Short mmCIF file of C-alpha atoms (C1' of nucleotides) in Angstrom, two decimals:
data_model
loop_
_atom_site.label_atom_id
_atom_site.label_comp_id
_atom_site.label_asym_id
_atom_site.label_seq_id
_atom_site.Cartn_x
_atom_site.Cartn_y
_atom_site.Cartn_z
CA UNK H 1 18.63 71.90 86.61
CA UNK H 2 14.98 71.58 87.71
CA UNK H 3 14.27 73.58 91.03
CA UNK H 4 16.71 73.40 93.07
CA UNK H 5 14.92 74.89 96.90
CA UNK H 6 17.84 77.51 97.41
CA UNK H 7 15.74 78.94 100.39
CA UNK H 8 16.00 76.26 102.63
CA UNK H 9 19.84 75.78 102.65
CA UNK H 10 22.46 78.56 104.20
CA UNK H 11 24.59 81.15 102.54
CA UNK H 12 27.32 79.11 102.61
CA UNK H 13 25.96 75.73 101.00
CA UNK H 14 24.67 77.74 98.40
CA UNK H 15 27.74 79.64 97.69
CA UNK H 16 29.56 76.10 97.54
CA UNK H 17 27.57 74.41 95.34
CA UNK H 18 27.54 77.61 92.71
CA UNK H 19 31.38 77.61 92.65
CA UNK H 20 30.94 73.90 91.92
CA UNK H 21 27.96 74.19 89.44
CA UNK H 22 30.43 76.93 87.35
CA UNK H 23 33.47 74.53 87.56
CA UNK H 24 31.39 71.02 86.68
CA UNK H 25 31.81 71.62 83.08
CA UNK H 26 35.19 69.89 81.27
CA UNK H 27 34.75 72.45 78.83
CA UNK H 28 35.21 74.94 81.34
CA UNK H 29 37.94 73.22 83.09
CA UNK H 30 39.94 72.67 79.89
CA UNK H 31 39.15 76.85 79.05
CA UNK H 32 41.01 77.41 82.35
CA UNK H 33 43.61 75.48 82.20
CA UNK H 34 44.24 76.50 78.45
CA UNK H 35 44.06 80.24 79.99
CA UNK H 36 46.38 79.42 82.48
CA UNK H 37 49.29 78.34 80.29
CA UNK H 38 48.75 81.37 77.40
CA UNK H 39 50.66 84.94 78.07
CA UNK H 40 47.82 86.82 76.41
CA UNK H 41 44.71 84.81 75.80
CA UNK H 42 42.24 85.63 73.11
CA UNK H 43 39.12 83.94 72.67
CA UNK H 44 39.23 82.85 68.66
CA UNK H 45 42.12 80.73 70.04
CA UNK H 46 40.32 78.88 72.19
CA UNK H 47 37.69 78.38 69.94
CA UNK H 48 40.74 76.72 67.89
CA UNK H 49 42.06 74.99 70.99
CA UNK H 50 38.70 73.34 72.25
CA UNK H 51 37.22 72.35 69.55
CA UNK H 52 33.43 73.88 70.40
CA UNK H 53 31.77 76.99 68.44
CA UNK H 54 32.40 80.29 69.21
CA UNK H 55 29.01 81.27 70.76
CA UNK H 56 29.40 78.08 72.97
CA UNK H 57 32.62 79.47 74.08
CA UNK H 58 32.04 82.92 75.21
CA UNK H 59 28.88 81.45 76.61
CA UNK H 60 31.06 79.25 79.46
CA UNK H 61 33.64 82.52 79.17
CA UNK H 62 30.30 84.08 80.41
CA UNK H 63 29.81 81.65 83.19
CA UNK H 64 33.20 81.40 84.80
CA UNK H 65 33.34 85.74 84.74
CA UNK H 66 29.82 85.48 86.85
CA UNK H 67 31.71 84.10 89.74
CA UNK H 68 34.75 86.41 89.07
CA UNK H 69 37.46 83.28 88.59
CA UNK H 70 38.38 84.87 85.49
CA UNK H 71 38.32 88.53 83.48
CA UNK H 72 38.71 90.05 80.63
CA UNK H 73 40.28 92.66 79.37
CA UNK H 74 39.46 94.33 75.99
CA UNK H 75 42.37 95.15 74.13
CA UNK H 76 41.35 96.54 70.95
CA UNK H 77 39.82 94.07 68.62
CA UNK H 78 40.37 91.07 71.12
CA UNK H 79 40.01 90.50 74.91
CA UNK H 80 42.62 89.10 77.25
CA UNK H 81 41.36 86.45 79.67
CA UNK H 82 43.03 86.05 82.40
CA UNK H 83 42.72 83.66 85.62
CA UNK H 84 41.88 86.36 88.44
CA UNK H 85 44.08 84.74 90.90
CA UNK H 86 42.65 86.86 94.54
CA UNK H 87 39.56 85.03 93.84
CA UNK H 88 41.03 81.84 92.60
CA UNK H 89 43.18 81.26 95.35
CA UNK H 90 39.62 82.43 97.69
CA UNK H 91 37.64 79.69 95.75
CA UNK H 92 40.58 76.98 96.57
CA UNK H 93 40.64 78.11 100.72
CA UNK H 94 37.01 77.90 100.79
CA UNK H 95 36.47 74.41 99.25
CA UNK H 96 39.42 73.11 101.52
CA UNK H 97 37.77 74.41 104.58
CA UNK H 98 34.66 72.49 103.25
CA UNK H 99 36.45 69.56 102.82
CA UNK H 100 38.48 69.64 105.96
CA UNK H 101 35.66 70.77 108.53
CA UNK H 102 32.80 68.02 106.87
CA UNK H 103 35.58 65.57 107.44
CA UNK H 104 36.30 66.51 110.90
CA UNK H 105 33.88 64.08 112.05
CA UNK H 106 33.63 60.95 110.53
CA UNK H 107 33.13 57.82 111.89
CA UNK U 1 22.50 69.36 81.30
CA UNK U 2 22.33 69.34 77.11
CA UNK U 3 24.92 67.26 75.44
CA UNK U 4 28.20 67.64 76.81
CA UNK U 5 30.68 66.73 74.31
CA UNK U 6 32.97 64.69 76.89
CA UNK U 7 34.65 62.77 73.85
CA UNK U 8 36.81 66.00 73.13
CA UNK U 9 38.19 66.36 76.52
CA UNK U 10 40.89 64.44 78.40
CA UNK U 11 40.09 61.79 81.27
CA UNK U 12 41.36 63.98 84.01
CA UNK U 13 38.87 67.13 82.64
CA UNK U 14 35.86 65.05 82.64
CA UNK U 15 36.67 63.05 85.59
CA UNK U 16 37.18 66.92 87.48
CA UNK U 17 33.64 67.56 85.87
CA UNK U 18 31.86 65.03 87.62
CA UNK U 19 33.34 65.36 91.02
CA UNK U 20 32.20 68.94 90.67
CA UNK U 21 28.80 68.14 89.08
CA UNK U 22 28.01 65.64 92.26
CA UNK U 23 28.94 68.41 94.79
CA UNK U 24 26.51 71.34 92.69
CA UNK U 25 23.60 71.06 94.17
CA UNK U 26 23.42 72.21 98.19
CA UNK U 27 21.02 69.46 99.16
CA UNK U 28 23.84 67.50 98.40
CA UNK U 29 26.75 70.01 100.20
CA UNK U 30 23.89 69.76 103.14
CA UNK U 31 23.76 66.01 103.34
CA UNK U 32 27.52 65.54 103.30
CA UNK U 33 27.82 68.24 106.56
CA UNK U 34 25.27 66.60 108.30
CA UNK U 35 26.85 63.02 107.71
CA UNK U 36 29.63 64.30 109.20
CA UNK U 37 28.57 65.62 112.39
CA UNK U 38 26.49 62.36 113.08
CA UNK U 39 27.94 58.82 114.96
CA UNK U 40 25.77 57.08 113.03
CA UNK U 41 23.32 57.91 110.24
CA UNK U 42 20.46 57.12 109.51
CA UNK U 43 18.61 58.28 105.89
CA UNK U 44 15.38 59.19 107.69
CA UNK U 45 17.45 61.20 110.07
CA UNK U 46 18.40 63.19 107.10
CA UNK U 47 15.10 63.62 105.51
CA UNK U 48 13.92 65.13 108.62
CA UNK U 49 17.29 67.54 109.25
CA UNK U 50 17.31 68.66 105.22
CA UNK U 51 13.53 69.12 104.50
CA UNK U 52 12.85 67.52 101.02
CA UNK U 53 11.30 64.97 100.59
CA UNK U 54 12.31 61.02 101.42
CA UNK U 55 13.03 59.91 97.45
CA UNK U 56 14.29 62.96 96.44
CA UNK U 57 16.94 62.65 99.28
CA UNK U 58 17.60 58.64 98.25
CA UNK U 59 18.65 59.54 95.01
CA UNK U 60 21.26 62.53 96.23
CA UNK U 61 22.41 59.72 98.48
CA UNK U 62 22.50 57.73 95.05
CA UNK U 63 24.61 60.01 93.47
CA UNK U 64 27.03 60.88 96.40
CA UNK U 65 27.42 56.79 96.33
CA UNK U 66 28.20 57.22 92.45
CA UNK U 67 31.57 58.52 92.91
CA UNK U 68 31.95 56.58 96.43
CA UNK U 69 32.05 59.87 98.52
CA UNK U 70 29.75 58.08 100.73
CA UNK U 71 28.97 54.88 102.03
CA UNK U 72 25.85 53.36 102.87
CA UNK U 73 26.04 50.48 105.69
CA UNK U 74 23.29 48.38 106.17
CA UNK U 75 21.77 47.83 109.83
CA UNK U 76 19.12 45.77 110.11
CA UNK U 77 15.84 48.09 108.72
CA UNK U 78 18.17 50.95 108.52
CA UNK U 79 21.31 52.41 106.51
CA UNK U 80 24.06 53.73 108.68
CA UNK U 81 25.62 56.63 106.00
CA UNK U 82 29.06 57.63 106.19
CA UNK U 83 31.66 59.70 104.16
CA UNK U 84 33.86 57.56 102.84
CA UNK U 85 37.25 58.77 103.81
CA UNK U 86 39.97 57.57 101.35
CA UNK U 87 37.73 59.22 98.53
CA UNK U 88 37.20 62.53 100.40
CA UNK U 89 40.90 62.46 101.44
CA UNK U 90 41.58 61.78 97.08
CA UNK U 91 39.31 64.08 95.85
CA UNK U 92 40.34 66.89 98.11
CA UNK U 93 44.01 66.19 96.94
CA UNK U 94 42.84 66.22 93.46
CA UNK U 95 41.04 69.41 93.61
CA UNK U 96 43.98 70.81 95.01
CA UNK U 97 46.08 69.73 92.38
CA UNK U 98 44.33 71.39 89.37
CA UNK U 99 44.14 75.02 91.74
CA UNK U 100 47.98 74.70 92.13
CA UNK U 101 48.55 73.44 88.63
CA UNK U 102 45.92 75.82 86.86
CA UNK U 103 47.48 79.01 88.53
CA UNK U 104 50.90 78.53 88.04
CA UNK U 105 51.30 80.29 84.73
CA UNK U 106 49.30 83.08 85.12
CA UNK U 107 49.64 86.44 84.52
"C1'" DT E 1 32.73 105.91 56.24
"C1'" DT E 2 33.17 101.39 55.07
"C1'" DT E 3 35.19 96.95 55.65
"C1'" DG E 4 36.69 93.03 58.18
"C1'" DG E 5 37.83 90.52 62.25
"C1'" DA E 6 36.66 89.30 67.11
"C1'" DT E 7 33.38 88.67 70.62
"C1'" DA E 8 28.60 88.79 72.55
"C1'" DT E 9 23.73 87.93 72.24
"C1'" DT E 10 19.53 85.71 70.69
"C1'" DG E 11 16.72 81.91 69.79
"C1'" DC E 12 16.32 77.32 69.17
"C1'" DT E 13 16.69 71.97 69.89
"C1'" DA E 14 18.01 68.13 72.51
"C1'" DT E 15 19.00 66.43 76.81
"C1'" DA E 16 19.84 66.58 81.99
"C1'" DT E 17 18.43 67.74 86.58
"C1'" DT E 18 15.44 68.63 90.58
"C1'" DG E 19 11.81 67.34 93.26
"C1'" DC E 20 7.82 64.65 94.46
"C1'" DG E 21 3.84 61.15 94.74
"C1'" DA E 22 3.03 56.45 94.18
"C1'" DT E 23 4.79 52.18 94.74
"C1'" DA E 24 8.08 48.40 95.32
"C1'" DA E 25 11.49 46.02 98.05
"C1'" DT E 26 13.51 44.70 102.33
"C1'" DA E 27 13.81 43.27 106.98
"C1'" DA E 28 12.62 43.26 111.90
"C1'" DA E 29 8.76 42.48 114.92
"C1'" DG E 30 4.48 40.60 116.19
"C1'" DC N 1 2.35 34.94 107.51
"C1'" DT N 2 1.18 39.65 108.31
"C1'" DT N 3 2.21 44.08 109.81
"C1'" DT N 4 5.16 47.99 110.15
"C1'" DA N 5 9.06 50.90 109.40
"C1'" DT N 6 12.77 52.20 106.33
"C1'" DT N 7 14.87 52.88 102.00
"C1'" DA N 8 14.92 52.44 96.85
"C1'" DT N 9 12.84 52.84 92.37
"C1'" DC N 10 9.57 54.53 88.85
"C1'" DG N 11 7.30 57.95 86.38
"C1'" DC N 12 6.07 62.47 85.92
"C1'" DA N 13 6.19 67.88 85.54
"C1'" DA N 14 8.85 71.89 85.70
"C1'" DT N 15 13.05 73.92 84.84
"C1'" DA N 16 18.09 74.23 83.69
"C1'" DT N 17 21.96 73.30 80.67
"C1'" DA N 18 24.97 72.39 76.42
"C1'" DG N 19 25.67 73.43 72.03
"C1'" DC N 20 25.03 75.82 67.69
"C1'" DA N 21 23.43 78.92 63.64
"C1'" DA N 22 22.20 83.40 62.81
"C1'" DT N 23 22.87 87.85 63.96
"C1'" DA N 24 24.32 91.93 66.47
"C1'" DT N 25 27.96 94.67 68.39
"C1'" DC N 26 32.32 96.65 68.64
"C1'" DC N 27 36.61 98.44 67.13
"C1'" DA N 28 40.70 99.10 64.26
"C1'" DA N 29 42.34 99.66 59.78
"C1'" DA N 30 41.84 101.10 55.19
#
DNA sequence: TTTGGATATTGCTATATTGCGATAATAAAG
DNA sequence: CTTTATTATCGCAATATAGCAATATCCAAA
């Protein structure tokens, strides 16, 4: 997205806004939630279930495994995707802190 | 960002997408803190706290106002900027529900 | 060892985003 | 009316992103 000047914003802005950049994707938001509701998720299926090519899907597999909100694990041929819930439920305590301490105090 | 095929997704995935997309960028995550802390706000104030340049902080603003996270209040020569509460309050809750939902079946 | 299925990587095109300088628009003050 | 201060808009360059076809990799089964 052009250059965005990282270096003059904190740790934790930074941190925020990559969690957001990974989830601002609907492909990526319907990959979760299709993870979410599968016992043992393989990736040809949700090729089927989203309706984008394969290289398009392991490519926003790629991105949501960079912040750790998912993994995979290879069984045999395929690999199992799961939701990696410590981190999940870390992402969802962090962006409610942001929301409830920028709130805090507004006119 | 590309072409994102939106038409293939529901209204709630894409809506989620762009509430994410307008909080990506740390500028923006900046902005929104400093809002907060301030009575009343005044863009030039920001400019001066964020360190990028005047435009380039009018059209964050511009974006923020998109999905009516903030308000901008004119004052005379001024704009008095404030978080827009009922939204924030919303999209908090709506965040919130697609952690709770999304995690629920997981393995 | 070869075949076939599943996933990852590469390389490309089209489009979006970031950031800024120049400039316009607006409104209070002189 | 003109000046001055503040904010918005335009237009540009540099870079990032979305998506896909082609291809590579990996592994189990034959």
């Amino acid at each position: 997205m052009g250059i965005t000047k990282t270096q003059i914003f904190n740790a934790e802005q930074n941190e925020l806004a990559v969690i957001f950049k990974v989830l601002s994707n609907p492909a990526r938001i319907a990959i979760l939630q299709y993870i979410s509701q599968q016992d043992a998720c393989i990736c040809n299926d949700i090729v089927d279930e989203i309706g984008l090519a394969q290289p398009t899907i392991s490519q926003h597999l790629k991105e949501l495994k960079s912040i750790d909100l998912i993994r995979g694990e290879i069984e045999g041929k395929t690999v199992c995707y799961c939701i990696h819930l410590p981190k999940w439920t870390a992402v969802q305590a962090s962006l409610n802190s942001f929301f409830d301490t920028t709130k805090s105090n507004c006119c």
